[in-house]
Short mmCIF file of C-alpha atoms in Angstrom, two decimals:
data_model
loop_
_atom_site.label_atom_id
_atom_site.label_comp_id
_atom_site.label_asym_id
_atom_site.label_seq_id
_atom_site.Cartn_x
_atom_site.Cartn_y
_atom_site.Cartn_z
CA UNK S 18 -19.08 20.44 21.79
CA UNK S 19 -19.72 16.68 21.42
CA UNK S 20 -17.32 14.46 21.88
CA UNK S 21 -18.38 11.64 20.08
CA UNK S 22 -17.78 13.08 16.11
CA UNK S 23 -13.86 13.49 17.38
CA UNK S 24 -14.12 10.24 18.21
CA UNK S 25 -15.34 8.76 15.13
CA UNK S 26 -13.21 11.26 13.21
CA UNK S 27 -9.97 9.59 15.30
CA UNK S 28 -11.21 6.06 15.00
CA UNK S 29 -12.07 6.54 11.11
CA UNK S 30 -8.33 8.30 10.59
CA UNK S 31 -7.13 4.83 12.35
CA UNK S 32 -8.75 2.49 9.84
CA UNK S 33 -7.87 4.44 7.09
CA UNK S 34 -4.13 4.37 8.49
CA UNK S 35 -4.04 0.76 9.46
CA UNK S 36 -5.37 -0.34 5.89
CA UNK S 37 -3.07 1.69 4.35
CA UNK S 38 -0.48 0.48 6.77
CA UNK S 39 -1.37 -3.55 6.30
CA UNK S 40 -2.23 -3.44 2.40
CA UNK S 41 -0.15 -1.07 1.11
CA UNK S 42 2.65 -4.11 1.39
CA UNK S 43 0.33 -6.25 -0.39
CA UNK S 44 -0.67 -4.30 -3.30
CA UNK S 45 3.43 -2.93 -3.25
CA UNK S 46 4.06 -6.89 -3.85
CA UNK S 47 1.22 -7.49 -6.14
CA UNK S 48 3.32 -4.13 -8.11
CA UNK S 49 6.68 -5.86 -7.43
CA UNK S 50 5.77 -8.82 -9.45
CA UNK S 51 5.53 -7.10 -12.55
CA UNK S 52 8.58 -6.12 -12.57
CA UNK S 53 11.12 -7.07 -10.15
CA UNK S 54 11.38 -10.28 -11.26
CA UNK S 55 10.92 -12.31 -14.63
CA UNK S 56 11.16 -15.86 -12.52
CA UNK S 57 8.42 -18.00 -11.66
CA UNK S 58 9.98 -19.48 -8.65
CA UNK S 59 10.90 -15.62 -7.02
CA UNK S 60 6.96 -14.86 -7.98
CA UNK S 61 5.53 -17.36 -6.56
CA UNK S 62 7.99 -16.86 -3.41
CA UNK S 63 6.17 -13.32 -3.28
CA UNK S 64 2.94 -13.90 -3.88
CA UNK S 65 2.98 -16.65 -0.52
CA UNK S 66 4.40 -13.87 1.52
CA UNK S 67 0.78 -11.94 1.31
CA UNK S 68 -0.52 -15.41 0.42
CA UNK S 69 -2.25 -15.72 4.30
CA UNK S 70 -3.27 -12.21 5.01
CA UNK S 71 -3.87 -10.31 1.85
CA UNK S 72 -7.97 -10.92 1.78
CA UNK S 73 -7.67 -9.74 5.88
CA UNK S 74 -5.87 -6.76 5.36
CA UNK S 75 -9.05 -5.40 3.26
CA UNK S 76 -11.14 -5.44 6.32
CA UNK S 77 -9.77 -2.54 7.21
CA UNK S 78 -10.73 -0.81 3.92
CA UNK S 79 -14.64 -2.08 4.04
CA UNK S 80 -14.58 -1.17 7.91
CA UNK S 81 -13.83 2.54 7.14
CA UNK S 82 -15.95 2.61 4.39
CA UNK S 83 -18.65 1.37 6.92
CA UNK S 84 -17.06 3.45 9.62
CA UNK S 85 -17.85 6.47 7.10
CA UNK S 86 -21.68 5.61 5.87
CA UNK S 87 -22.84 5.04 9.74
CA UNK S 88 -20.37 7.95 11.59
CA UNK S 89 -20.43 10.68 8.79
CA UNK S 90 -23.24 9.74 6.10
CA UNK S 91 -23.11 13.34 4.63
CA UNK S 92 -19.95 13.15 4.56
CA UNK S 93 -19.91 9.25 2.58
CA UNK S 94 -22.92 10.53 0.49
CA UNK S 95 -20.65 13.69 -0.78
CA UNK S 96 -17.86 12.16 -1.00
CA UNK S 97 -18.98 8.48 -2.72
CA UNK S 98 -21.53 10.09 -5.53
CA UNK S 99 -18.60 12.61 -6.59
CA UNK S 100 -16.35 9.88 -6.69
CA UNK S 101 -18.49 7.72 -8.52
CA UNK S 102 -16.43 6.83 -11.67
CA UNK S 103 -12.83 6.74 -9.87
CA UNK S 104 -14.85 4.04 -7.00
CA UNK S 105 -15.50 1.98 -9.43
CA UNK S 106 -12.56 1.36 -11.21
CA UNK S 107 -11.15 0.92 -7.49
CA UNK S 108 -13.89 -1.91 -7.64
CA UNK S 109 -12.92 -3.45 -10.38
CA UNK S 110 -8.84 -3.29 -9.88
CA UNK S 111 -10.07 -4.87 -6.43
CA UNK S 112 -11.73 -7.85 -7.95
CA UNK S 113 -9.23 -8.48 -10.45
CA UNK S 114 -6.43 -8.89 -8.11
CA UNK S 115 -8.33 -10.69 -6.10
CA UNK S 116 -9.57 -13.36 -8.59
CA UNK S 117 -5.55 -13.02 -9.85
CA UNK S 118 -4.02 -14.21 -6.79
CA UNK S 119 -6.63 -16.79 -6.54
CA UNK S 120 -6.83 -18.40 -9.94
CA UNK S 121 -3.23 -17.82 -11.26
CA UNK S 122 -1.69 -21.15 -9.86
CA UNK S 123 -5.13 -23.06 -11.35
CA UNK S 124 -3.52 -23.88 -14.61
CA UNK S 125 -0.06 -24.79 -15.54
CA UNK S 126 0.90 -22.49 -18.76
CA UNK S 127 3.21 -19.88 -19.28
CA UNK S 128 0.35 -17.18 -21.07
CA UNK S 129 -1.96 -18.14 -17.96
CA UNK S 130 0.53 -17.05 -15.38
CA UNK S 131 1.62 -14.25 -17.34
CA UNK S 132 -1.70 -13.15 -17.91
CA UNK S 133 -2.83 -13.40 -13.79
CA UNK S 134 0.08 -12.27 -12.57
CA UNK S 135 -0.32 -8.40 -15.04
CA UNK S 136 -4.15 -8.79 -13.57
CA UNK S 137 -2.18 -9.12 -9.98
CA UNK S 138 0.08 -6.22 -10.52
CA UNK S 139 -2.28 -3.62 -12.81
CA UNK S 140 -5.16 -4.21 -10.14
CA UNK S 141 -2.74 -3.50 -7.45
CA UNK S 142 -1.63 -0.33 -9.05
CA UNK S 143 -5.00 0.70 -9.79
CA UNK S 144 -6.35 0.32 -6.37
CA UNK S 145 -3.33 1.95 -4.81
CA UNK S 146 -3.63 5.07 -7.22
CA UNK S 147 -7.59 5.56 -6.90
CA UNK S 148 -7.84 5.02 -3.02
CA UNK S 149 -4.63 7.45 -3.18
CA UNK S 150 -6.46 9.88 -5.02
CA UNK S 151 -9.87 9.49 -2.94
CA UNK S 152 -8.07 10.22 0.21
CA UNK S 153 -6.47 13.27 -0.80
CA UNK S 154 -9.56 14.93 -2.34
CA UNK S 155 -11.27 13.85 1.04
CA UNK S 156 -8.26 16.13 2.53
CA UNK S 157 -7.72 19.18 -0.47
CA UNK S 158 -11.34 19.63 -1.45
CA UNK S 159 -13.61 18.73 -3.80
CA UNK S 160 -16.34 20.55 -5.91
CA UNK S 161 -19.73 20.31 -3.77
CA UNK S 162 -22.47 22.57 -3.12
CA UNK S 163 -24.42 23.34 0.13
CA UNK S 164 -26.63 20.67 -0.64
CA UNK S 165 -23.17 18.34 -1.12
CA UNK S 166 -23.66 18.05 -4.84
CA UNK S 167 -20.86 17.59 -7.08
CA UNK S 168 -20.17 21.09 -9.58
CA UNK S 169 -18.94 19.51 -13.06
CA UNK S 170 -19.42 16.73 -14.66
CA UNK S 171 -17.75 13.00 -14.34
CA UNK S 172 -13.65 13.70 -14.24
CA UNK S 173 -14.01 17.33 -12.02
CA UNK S 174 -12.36 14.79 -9.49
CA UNK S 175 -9.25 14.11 -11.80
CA UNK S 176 -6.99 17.30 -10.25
CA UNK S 177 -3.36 17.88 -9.37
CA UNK S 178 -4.35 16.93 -5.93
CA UNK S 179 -6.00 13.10 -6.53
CA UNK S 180 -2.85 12.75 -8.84
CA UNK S 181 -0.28 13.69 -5.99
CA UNK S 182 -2.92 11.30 -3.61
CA UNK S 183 -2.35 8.68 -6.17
CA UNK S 184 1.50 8.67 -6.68
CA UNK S 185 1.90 9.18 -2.92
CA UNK S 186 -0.15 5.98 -2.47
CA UNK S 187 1.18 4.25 -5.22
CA UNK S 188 4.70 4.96 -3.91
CA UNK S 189 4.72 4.06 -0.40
CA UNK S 190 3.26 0.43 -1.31
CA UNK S 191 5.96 0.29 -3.34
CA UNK S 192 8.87 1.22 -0.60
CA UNK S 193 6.53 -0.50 2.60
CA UNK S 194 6.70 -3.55 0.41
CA UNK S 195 9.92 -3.82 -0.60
CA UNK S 196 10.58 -3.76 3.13
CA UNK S 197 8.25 -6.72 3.86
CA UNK S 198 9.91 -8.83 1.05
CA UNK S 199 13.23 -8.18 3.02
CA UNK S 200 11.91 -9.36 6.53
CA UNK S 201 9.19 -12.09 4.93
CA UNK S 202 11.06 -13.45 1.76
CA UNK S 203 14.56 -15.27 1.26
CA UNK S 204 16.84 -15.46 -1.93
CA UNK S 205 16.82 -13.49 -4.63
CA UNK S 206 13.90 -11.68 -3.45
CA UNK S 207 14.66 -10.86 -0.47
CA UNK S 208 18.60 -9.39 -2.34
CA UNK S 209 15.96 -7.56 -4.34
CA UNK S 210 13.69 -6.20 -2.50
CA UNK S 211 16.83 -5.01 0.29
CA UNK S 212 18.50 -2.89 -3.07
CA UNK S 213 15.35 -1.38 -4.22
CA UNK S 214 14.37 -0.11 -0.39
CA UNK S 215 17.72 0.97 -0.67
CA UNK S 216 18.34 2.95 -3.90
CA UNK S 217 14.65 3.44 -4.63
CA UNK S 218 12.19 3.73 -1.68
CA UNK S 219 13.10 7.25 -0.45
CA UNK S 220 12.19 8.91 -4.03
CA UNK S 221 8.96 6.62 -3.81
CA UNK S 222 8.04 8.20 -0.31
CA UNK S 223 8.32 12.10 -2.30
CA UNK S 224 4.76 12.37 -3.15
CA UNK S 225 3.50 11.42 0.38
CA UNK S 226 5.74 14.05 1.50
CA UNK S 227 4.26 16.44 -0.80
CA UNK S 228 0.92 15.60 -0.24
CA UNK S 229 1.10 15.45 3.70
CA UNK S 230 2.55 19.60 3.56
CA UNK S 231 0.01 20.33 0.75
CA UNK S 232 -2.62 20.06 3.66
CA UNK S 233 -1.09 21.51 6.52
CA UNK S 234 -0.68 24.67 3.82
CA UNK S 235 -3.99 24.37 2.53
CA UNK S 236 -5.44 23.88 6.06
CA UNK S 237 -2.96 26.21 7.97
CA UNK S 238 -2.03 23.18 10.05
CA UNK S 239 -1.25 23.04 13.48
CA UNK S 240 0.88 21.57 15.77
CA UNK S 241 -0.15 18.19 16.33
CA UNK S 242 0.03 17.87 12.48
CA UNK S 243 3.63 19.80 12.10
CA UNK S 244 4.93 17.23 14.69
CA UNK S 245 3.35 14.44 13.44
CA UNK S 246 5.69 15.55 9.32
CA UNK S 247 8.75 15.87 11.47
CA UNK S 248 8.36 12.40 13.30
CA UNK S 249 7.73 10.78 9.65
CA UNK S 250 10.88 12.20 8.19
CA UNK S 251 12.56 10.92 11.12
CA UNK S 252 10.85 7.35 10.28
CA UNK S 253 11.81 7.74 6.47
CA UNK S 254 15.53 8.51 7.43
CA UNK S 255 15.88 5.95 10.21
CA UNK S 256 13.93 3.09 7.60
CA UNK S 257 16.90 4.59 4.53
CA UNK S 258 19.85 4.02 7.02
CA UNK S 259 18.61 0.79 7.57
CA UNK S 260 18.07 -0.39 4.24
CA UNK S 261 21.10 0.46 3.23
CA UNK S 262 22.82 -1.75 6.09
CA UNK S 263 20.73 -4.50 5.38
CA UNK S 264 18.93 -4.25 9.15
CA UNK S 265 15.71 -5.14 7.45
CA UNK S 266 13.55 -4.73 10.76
CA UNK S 267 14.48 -1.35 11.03
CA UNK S 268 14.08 -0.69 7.61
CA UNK S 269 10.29 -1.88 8.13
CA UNK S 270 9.35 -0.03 10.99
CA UNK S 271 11.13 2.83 9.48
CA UNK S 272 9.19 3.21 6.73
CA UNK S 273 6.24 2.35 8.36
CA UNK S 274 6.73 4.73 10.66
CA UNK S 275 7.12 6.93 7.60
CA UNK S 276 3.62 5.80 6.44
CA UNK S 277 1.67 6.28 9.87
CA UNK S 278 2.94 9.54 11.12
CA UNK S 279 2.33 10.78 7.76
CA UNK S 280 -1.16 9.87 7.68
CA UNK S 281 -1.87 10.46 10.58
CA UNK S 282 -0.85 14.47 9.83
CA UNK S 283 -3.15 14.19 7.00
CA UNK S 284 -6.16 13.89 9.23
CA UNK S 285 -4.48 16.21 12.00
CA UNK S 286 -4.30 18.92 9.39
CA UNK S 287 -7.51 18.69 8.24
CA UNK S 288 -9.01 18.74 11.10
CA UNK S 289 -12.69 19.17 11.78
CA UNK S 290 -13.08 19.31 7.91
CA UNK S 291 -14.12 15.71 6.71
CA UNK S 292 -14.59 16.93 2.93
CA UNK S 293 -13.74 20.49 1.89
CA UNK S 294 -15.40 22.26 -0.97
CA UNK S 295 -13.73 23.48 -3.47
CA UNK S 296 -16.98 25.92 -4.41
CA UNK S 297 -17.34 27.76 -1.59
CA UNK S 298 -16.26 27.62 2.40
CA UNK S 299 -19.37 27.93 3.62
CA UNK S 300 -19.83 24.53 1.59
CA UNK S 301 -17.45 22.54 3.80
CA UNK S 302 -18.62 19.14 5.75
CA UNK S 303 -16.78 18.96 9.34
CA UNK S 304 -17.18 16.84 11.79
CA UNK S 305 -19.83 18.71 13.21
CA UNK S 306 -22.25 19.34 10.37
CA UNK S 307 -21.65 16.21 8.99
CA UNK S 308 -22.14 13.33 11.79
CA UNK S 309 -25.10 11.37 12.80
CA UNK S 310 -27.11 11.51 15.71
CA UNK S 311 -25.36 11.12 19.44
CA UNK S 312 -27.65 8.22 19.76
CA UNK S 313 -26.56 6.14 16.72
CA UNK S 314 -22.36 7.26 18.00
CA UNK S 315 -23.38 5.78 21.42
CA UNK S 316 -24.36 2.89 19.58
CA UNK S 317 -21.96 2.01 17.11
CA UNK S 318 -18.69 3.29 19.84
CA UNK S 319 -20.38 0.41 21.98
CA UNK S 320 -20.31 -1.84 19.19
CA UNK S 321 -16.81 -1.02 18.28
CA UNK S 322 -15.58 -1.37 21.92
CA UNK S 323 -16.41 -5.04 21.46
CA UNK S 324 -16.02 -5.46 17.87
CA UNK S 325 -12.60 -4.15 17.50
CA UNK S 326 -10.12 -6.50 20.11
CA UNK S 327 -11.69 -9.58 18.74
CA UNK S 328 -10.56 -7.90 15.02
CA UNK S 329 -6.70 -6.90 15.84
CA UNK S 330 -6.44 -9.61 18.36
CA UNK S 331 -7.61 -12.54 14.84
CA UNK S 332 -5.54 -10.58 12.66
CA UNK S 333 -2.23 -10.51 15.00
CA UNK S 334 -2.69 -14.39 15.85
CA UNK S 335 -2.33 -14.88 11.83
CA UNK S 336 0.44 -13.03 11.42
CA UNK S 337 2.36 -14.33 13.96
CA UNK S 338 1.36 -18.26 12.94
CA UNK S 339 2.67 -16.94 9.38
CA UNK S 340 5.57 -15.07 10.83
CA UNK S 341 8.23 -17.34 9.25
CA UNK S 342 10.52 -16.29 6.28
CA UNK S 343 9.04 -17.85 2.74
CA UNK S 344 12.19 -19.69 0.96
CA UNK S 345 12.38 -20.72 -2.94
CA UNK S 346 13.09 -24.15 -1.54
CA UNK S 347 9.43 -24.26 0.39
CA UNK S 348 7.72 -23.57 -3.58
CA UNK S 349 7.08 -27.22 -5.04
CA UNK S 350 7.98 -27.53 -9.18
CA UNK S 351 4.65 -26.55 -10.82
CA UNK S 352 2.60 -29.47 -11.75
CA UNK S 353 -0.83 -30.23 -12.92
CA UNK S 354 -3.21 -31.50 -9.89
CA UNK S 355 -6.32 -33.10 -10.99
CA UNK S 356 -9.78 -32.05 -9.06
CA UNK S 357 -10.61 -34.52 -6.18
CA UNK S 358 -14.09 -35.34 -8.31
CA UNK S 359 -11.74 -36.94 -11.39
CA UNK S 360 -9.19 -38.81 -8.58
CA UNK S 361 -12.41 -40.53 -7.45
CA UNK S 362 -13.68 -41.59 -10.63
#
C-alpha cells in the first residue's frame, strides 16, 4: 500500500477545509449585505472587514483544484467534465463578486451601489451553493462509468444530495460569518451579526449536519469519522452558548470548530473513495485507482513541503496586521475622487 495517495488525499481534505474555513466568512458577509442591513455606512463597515483578505482566502480554492488535477487527475477529469455546467456558474458568481467588491465604491450613486452590492451578495450565494453541491457529489456519488464518463445528460448532477451540499454550504457561511462580524466589526453590525449567530446560526448549521451523517450512512463510516460528528456538535453547542452571551471569540471558534470537524468527517467517511459512482461499484475512483504516479507524489509532496509554510505563514502575517476591529467612525462620507491623470491636468 502506498503511502503517498493518503497523503495527498489528507492534504487535499485540508485545502478543501481551510478554504471553506477562511471564505466561507467572506462569501457569509458578501450574503449578509443583502440583507442584514439597508445602511450604507454598516455595508461598507462589512465589506472592509473581508476588505484585506477576501482575494487570499481563494488560494485555497485554486490550490485544491490544482492539488486535485496533479494528485488525482482521474479523479479531477471525472469529477470536472460531469460538473461542467454547475463549474461554471461557480465561475461566473466568482468573477462577479469579485469585480463587485472591487468596483462598487468607483462611483458615487445610489443604483450603482445597489446594483454591486446584489452582484456582491448573489455571487456569494452562488459560489457557496455550487462549491456546496460539488463537494457533496464528490462525497455521495455521481453518475460515471468505468471509463469515468458521466450517464445523463447536463443537470444528472442536480440531486437531493448537491442540494443538501449546497444549503449546508450556503448555511455555515452564513453562521461562520456572522461570527466574524461580531469579533471584526463594531456598531450596529457587530449588535447584528451577535443576534443572528444567536437566534439564527444553529438552524443554518442543519444541513451540514445532515450532509456530514448522509456519508457516514452511505459509506458505513467509521470511527475516525463518528468522532470527528460528535466533536462538531460539541463545537456547534459550545459556538450557540457563546453567542448567546455575547463571548464572541468563543462563538467563532465554536462554530468553526463546527465547520472543521465536520468536514473533516466528510473526507473520513468517505474514505479511500475520491468520487463514487452512482452506476455501478465497480465504477468507483479511490485513492488508489485514481492517483498519479509515485514519482510525480514525490515531486509535488517536495514541492508542497516548501511551498506551503511560506503560504500560511503570508496569510497569518495579514491577518494579524488587519486584526483590529473595523468601526463606522473609520468609513469616510462618500465622495467623488477624481483619477490622479485629471488632478494633474
Amino acid at each position: 500500500m502506498e503511502p503517498l495517495p493518503i497523503v495527498w488525499f489528507i492534504a487535499i481534505a485540508v485545502l478543501w477545509i481551510g478554504y471553506l474555513l477562511l471564505e466561507g466568512f467572506d462569501l457569509g458577509v458578501g450574503m449578509h449585505m443583502i440583507f442584514s442591513t439597508r445602511s450604507e455606512r454598516d455595508r461598507r463597515v462589512m465589506l472592509n472587514t473581508i476588505g484585506p483578505v477576501w482575494d487570499g482566502n481563494e488560494v485555497w480554492l485554486i490550490t485544491a483544484g490544482a492539488a486535485i488535477f496533479a494528485a488525482f487527475p482521474a479523479w479531477y477529469a471525472s469529477l470536472f467534465s460531469t460538473l461542467y455546467l454547475p463549474l461554471t456558474i461557480t465561475l461566473v458568481g466568482l468573477i462577479v463578486r469579485a469585480v463587485g467588491i472591487e468596483y462598487r465604491g468607483k462611483i458615487h450613486t445610489e443604483r450603482w451601489r445597489t446594483f454591486w452590492t446584489w452582484m456582491i451578495g448573489l455571487g456569494s450565494l452562488i459560489v457557496a451553493f455550487c462549491i456546496g453541491a460539488a463537494l457533496a457529489l464528490t462525497s455521495l456519488g455521481l453518475p460515471i462509468d468505468a471509463n469515468g464518463d458521466r450517464v445523463g445528460g447536463p443537470f444528472v448532477w442536480l440531486t437531493p444530495a448537491a442540494v443538501v451540499g449546497g444549503l449546508a454550504v450556503v448555511g455555515f457561511s452564513l453562521a461562520h460569518s456572522a461570527t466574524f462580524l461580531g469579533l471584526k466589526a463594531d456598531g450596529p453590525v457587530r449588535e447584528r451579526a451577535g443576534r443572528f449567530a444567536a437566534a439564527w446560526a444553529p438552524l443554518c448549521l442543519l444541513p451540514a449536519a445532515a450532509w456530514a451523517i448522509w456519508v457516514q450512512l452511505a459509506h458505513g463510516g467509521n470511527a475516525l469519522a463518528w468522532a470527528f460528528i460528535v466533536l462538531a456538535v460539541l463545537g456547534a453547542v459550545v459556538g450557540w452558548i457563546a453567542a448567546r452571551g455575547r463571548r464572541e471569540g468563543w462563538a467563532f471558534i465554536g462554530y468553526a470548530g463546527f465547520g472543521l470537524f465536520g468536514a473533516g468527517s466528510v473526507f473520513a467517511g468517505m474514505f479511500p473513495l475520491v468520487l463514487p459512482s452512482t452506476v455501478d461499484a465497480a465504477f468507483d475512483l479511490t485513492v488508489w485507482n485514481a492517483s498519479n504516479s509515485a514519482y510525480t507524489l514525490g515531486v509535488m509532496t517536495v514541492v508542497a513541503a516548501v511551498a506551503l509554510p511560506v503560504i500560511v505563514a503570508y496569510q497569518a502575517w495579514s491577518y494579524w496586521i488587519f486584526r483590529k476591529r473595523v468601526t463606522p467612525g473609520m468609513i469616510p462620507d462618500a465622495h467623488i475622487v477624481l483619477p490622479a491623470v485629471l488632478r494633474a491636468s
